[in-house]
Amino acid sequence: MQRPAVAAAESAAAPWLGLLVPAHNAARYIETCLHSLLEQAAGDPGIEVLVLDDASSDDTGAILARLAAAHPGQLRVLLAPRNGGISAARNRLLAEATACYLWFVDADDVLLPGAIAGLRDVLDRHDPDLVLCDFRYLRERGLSRTRCTCHAPANTPSDSRARLVAATLAAGELHVWSKVARRELWQQVAFPIDRHFEDIAGTCQLLAQVRRWVHVHRPWLGYRQHPHSIMATLTHARLDEWMMALEGMQPLLADAEVAADAAAVQAAADFRLRNLASALRRTARLPAADRATAQTTLAKARTRLFPHGTAPVLRAWLRRGWWLRALRTHRALRAAFGR
């Protein structure tokens, strides 16, 4: 019988977990973030924290230097010669990582208490390729309720990639920081350079390789929302990148197992239409000069994403009792395209 991956890594004196943190001008939050990681990693030589300072112009570098000196052997800091953006930073971290399992954490987020212990328990019991965890929003008044990232039974391992795709797209949470996977899978992922919505691309590449997976219905990560996030400051260029990310899902959806599964196919159509409808509603916030161009972009994307039209998806929503969602989406489509 094959030994679990974590035990094999430890017997080879290799790290079992790598926590990967891309950081750019993150002085306000990086210390809080790293303390949440290092406190849980303390005393475990099998955990490596790897941070890339993406040519920050604030005090991020000084903070990292101080923390690295205080945690020798556990915190490793990489320096980018110039700012390359989040995708380049993540790609560099993946190339440098040596641990058996890898977990991305954004520089302004935190690991919630018990996250690493909970992960280790799941890995020891199930030896999966991928672990999906839930999260909570970090807000000034405290943590929000738990947000689910996968509509699948909790703590129940599965070997079905189609079920993984269906459950993940149904939840609609394709960020990379809620997914812990084997290094050899992550290192087959290439985040697209100089493009927003890179999480959709990276997550879809990852899911396409997974065989054994498990969803843990516990919030292991605190996610900080910002008023100046990509979604809050959407431009026509970013809108175009959003649609490109949705179209880039196609290789995953063309996987033979996924394409043959009705639930996975429907979940993909649902996810794409929800995103298209959201994009349409957000075009109303664009300057008048950009609005018509943005609607033209979305009209072309609709044709490519839904070559047979959106009516079959809307009818499926009505059959499932999603009346309000179907009505709002129909209105958004009609307002933009006239039919």
Coordinates of C-alpha atoms in Angstrom, one line a residue, residues 161-337:
R161 CA -13.6 15.0 -11.4
A162 CA -17.0 15.7 -12.9
R163 CA -18.6 16.0 -9.4
L164 CA -15.7 18.3 -8.3
V165 CA -16.4 20.6 -11.3
A166 CA -20.1 20.6 -10.7
A167 CA -19.8 21.3 -7.0
T168 CA -17.2 24.0 -7.3
L169 CA -18.9 25.9 -10.1
A170 CA -22.2 25.6 -8.3
A171 CA -20.7 27.4 -5.3
G172 CA -19.1 30.0 -7.7
E173 CA -16.0 30.5 -5.6
L174 CA -13.0 30.0 -7.9
H175 CA -10.4 31.8 -5.9
V176 CA -7.1 29.9 -5.4
W177 CA -6.7 30.6 -1.7
S178 CA -9.5 28.2 -0.7
K179 CA -7.7 25.3 -2.4
V180 CA -4.8 23.3 -1.1
A181 CA -3.3 20.9 -3.6
R182 CA -0.3 18.7 -4.3
R183 CA 2.7 20.5 -5.6
E184 CA 2.9 18.5 -8.8
L185 CA -0.6 19.6 -9.7
W186 CA -0.1 23.3 -8.8
Q187 CA 3.2 23.4 -10.8
Q188 CA 1.2 22.5 -14.0
V189 CA -0.7 25.7 -13.5
A190 CA 0.4 28.9 -15.3
F191 CA -1.4 32.0 -14.2
P192 CA -2.0 34.4 -17.2
I193 CA 0.4 37.4 -17.1
D194 CA -1.0 40.9 -17.0
R195 CA -4.6 39.8 -16.8
H196 CA -7.2 40.2 -14.1
F197 CA -9.5 37.3 -13.1
E198 CA -6.5 35.1 -13.0
D199 CA -8.1 33.0 -10.3
I200 CA -10.6 31.6 -12.7
A201 CA -7.9 30.5 -15.1
G202 CA -5.7 29.1 -12.4
T203 CA -8.4 27.2 -10.6
C204 CA -9.8 25.6 -13.8
Q205 CA -6.3 24.4 -14.8
L206 CA -5.9 22.9 -11.3
L207 CA -9.3 21.2 -11.3
A208 CA -8.5 19.6 -14.7
Q209 CA -5.8 17.5 -13.0
V210 CA -7.4 16.5 -9.8
R211 CA -8.5 12.9 -9.1
R212 CA -9.1 12.5 -5.4
W213 CA -10.5 15.5 -3.5
V214 CA -12.4 16.4 -0.4
H215 CA -14.3 19.5 0.8
V216 CA -14.0 20.6 4.4
H217 CA -17.0 22.6 5.6
R218 CA -15.0 24.7 7.9
P219 CA -13.7 28.3 7.5
W220 CA -10.0 28.1 7.4
L221 CA -9.3 31.5 5.9
G222 CA -10.3 35.1 6.6
Y223 CA -10.7 37.1 3.4
R224 CA -10.5 40.9 3.4
Q225 CA -12.7 42.7 0.9
H226 CA -11.6 46.2 -0.3
P227 CA -13.6 49.1 -1.7
H228 CA -11.1 49.4 -4.5
S229 CA -11.1 45.7 -5.6
I230 CA -11.2 44.7 -9.3
M231 CA -15.0 44.1 -9.1
A232 CA -15.6 47.5 -7.4
T233 CA -13.6 49.4 -9.9
L234 CA -14.6 47.6 -13.1
T235 CA -13.4 49.2 -16.4
H236 CA -14.1 48.2 -20.0
A237 CA -10.7 46.5 -20.2
R238 CA -11.3 44.5 -17.1
L239 CA -14.7 43.6 -18.4
D240 CA -13.1 42.1 -21.5
E241 CA -10.6 40.2 -19.3
W242 CA -13.5 38.8 -17.3
M243 CA -15.2 37.4 -20.4
M244 CA -11.8 36.0 -21.6
A245 CA -11.5 34.2 -18.3
L246 CA -15.0 32.6 -18.7
E247 CA -14.1 31.5 -22.3
G248 CA -10.8 30.1 -21.0
M249 CA -12.7 27.5 -18.9
Q250 CA -13.3 25.5 -22.1
P251 CA -10.4 23.0 -21.8
L252 CA -11.7 22.0 -18.4
L253 CA -15.2 21.6 -19.7
A254 CA -14.0 19.6 -22.7
D255 CA -12.5 16.9 -20.4
A256 CA -14.3 13.7 -21.4
E257 CA -15.6 12.9 -17.9
V258 CA -16.8 16.5 -17.3
A259 CA -18.4 16.8 -20.7
A260 CA -20.3 13.6 -20.2
D261 CA -21.8 14.7 -16.9
A262 CA -25.1 16.5 -17.1
A263 CA -24.7 18.1 -13.6
A264 CA -21.2 19.5 -14.5
V265 CA -22.3 20.8 -17.9
Q266 CA -25.3 22.6 -16.3
A267 CA -23.2 24.0 -13.4
A268 CA -20.8 25.4 -16.0
A269 CA -23.6 27.1 -17.9
D270 CA -25.1 28.4 -14.7
F271 CA -21.7 29.9 -13.6
R272 CA -21.1 31.5 -17.0
L273 CA -24.6 33.0 -17.2
R274 CA -24.5 34.3 -13.6
N275 CA -21.2 36.0 -14.4
L276 CA -22.4 37.4 -17.7
A277 CA -25.6 38.8 -16.0
S278 CA -23.4 40.4 -13.3
A279 CA -21.2 42.0 -15.9
L280 CA -24.2 43.4 -17.7
R281 CA -25.6 45.0 -14.6
R282 CA -22.2 46.5 -13.8
T283 CA -21.9 48.2 -17.2
A284 CA -24.5 50.7 -16.0
R285 CA -21.8 52.1 -13.7
L286 CA -19.4 52.7 -16.5
P287 CA -19.0 56.2 -18.1
A288 CA -21.4 56.8 -20.9
A289 CA -18.6 56.8 -23.5
D290 CA -17.6 53.2 -22.4
R291 CA -21.0 51.8 -21.9
A292 CA -21.9 51.0 -25.6
T293 CA -18.5 49.5 -26.2
A294 CA -18.8 47.4 -23.2
Q295 CA -22.2 46.1 -24.2
T296 CA -20.8 45.2 -27.7
T297 CA -18.0 43.2 -25.9
L298 CA -20.6 41.4 -23.8
A299 CA -22.8 40.7 -26.8
K300 CA -19.9 39.0 -28.6
A301 CA -19.0 37.1 -25.4
R302 CA -22.6 35.9 -25.1
T303 CA -22.5 34.4 -28.6
R304 CA -19.3 32.6 -27.9
L305 CA -20.3 31.4 -24.5
F306 CA -23.8 30.4 -25.5
P307 CA -23.8 29.4 -29.2
H308 CA -27.4 27.9 -28.7
G309 CA -28.6 31.0 -26.7
T310 CA -29.3 31.5 -23.0
A311 CA -32.9 30.4 -23.1
P312 CA -32.1 26.8 -22.2
V313 CA -30.2 27.9 -19.1
L314 CA -33.1 30.2 -18.0
R315 CA -35.6 27.4 -18.5
A316 CA -33.5 25.1 -16.4
W317 CA -33.4 27.8 -13.6
L318 CA -37.2 28.1 -13.7
R319 CA -37.6 24.3 -13.4
R320 CA -35.4 24.4 -10.3
G321 CA -37.5 27.2 -8.8
W322 CA -34.9 29.9 -9.3
W323 CA -37.6 32.4 -10.3
L324 CA -36.0 35.6 -9.1
R325 CA -32.6 34.8 -10.5
A326 CA -34.1 33.9 -13.9
L327 CA -36.2 37.1 -13.9
R328 CA -33.3 39.4 -13.0
T329 CA -31.0 37.7 -15.6
H330 CA -33.7 37.9 -18.3
R331 CA -34.2 41.6 -17.6
A332 CA -30.5 42.3 -17.8
L333 CA -30.2 40.4 -21.1
R334 CA -33.2 42.2 -22.5
A335 CA -32.1 45.7 -21.4
A336 CA -28.6 45.1 -23.0
F337 CA -29.5 43.2 -26.1

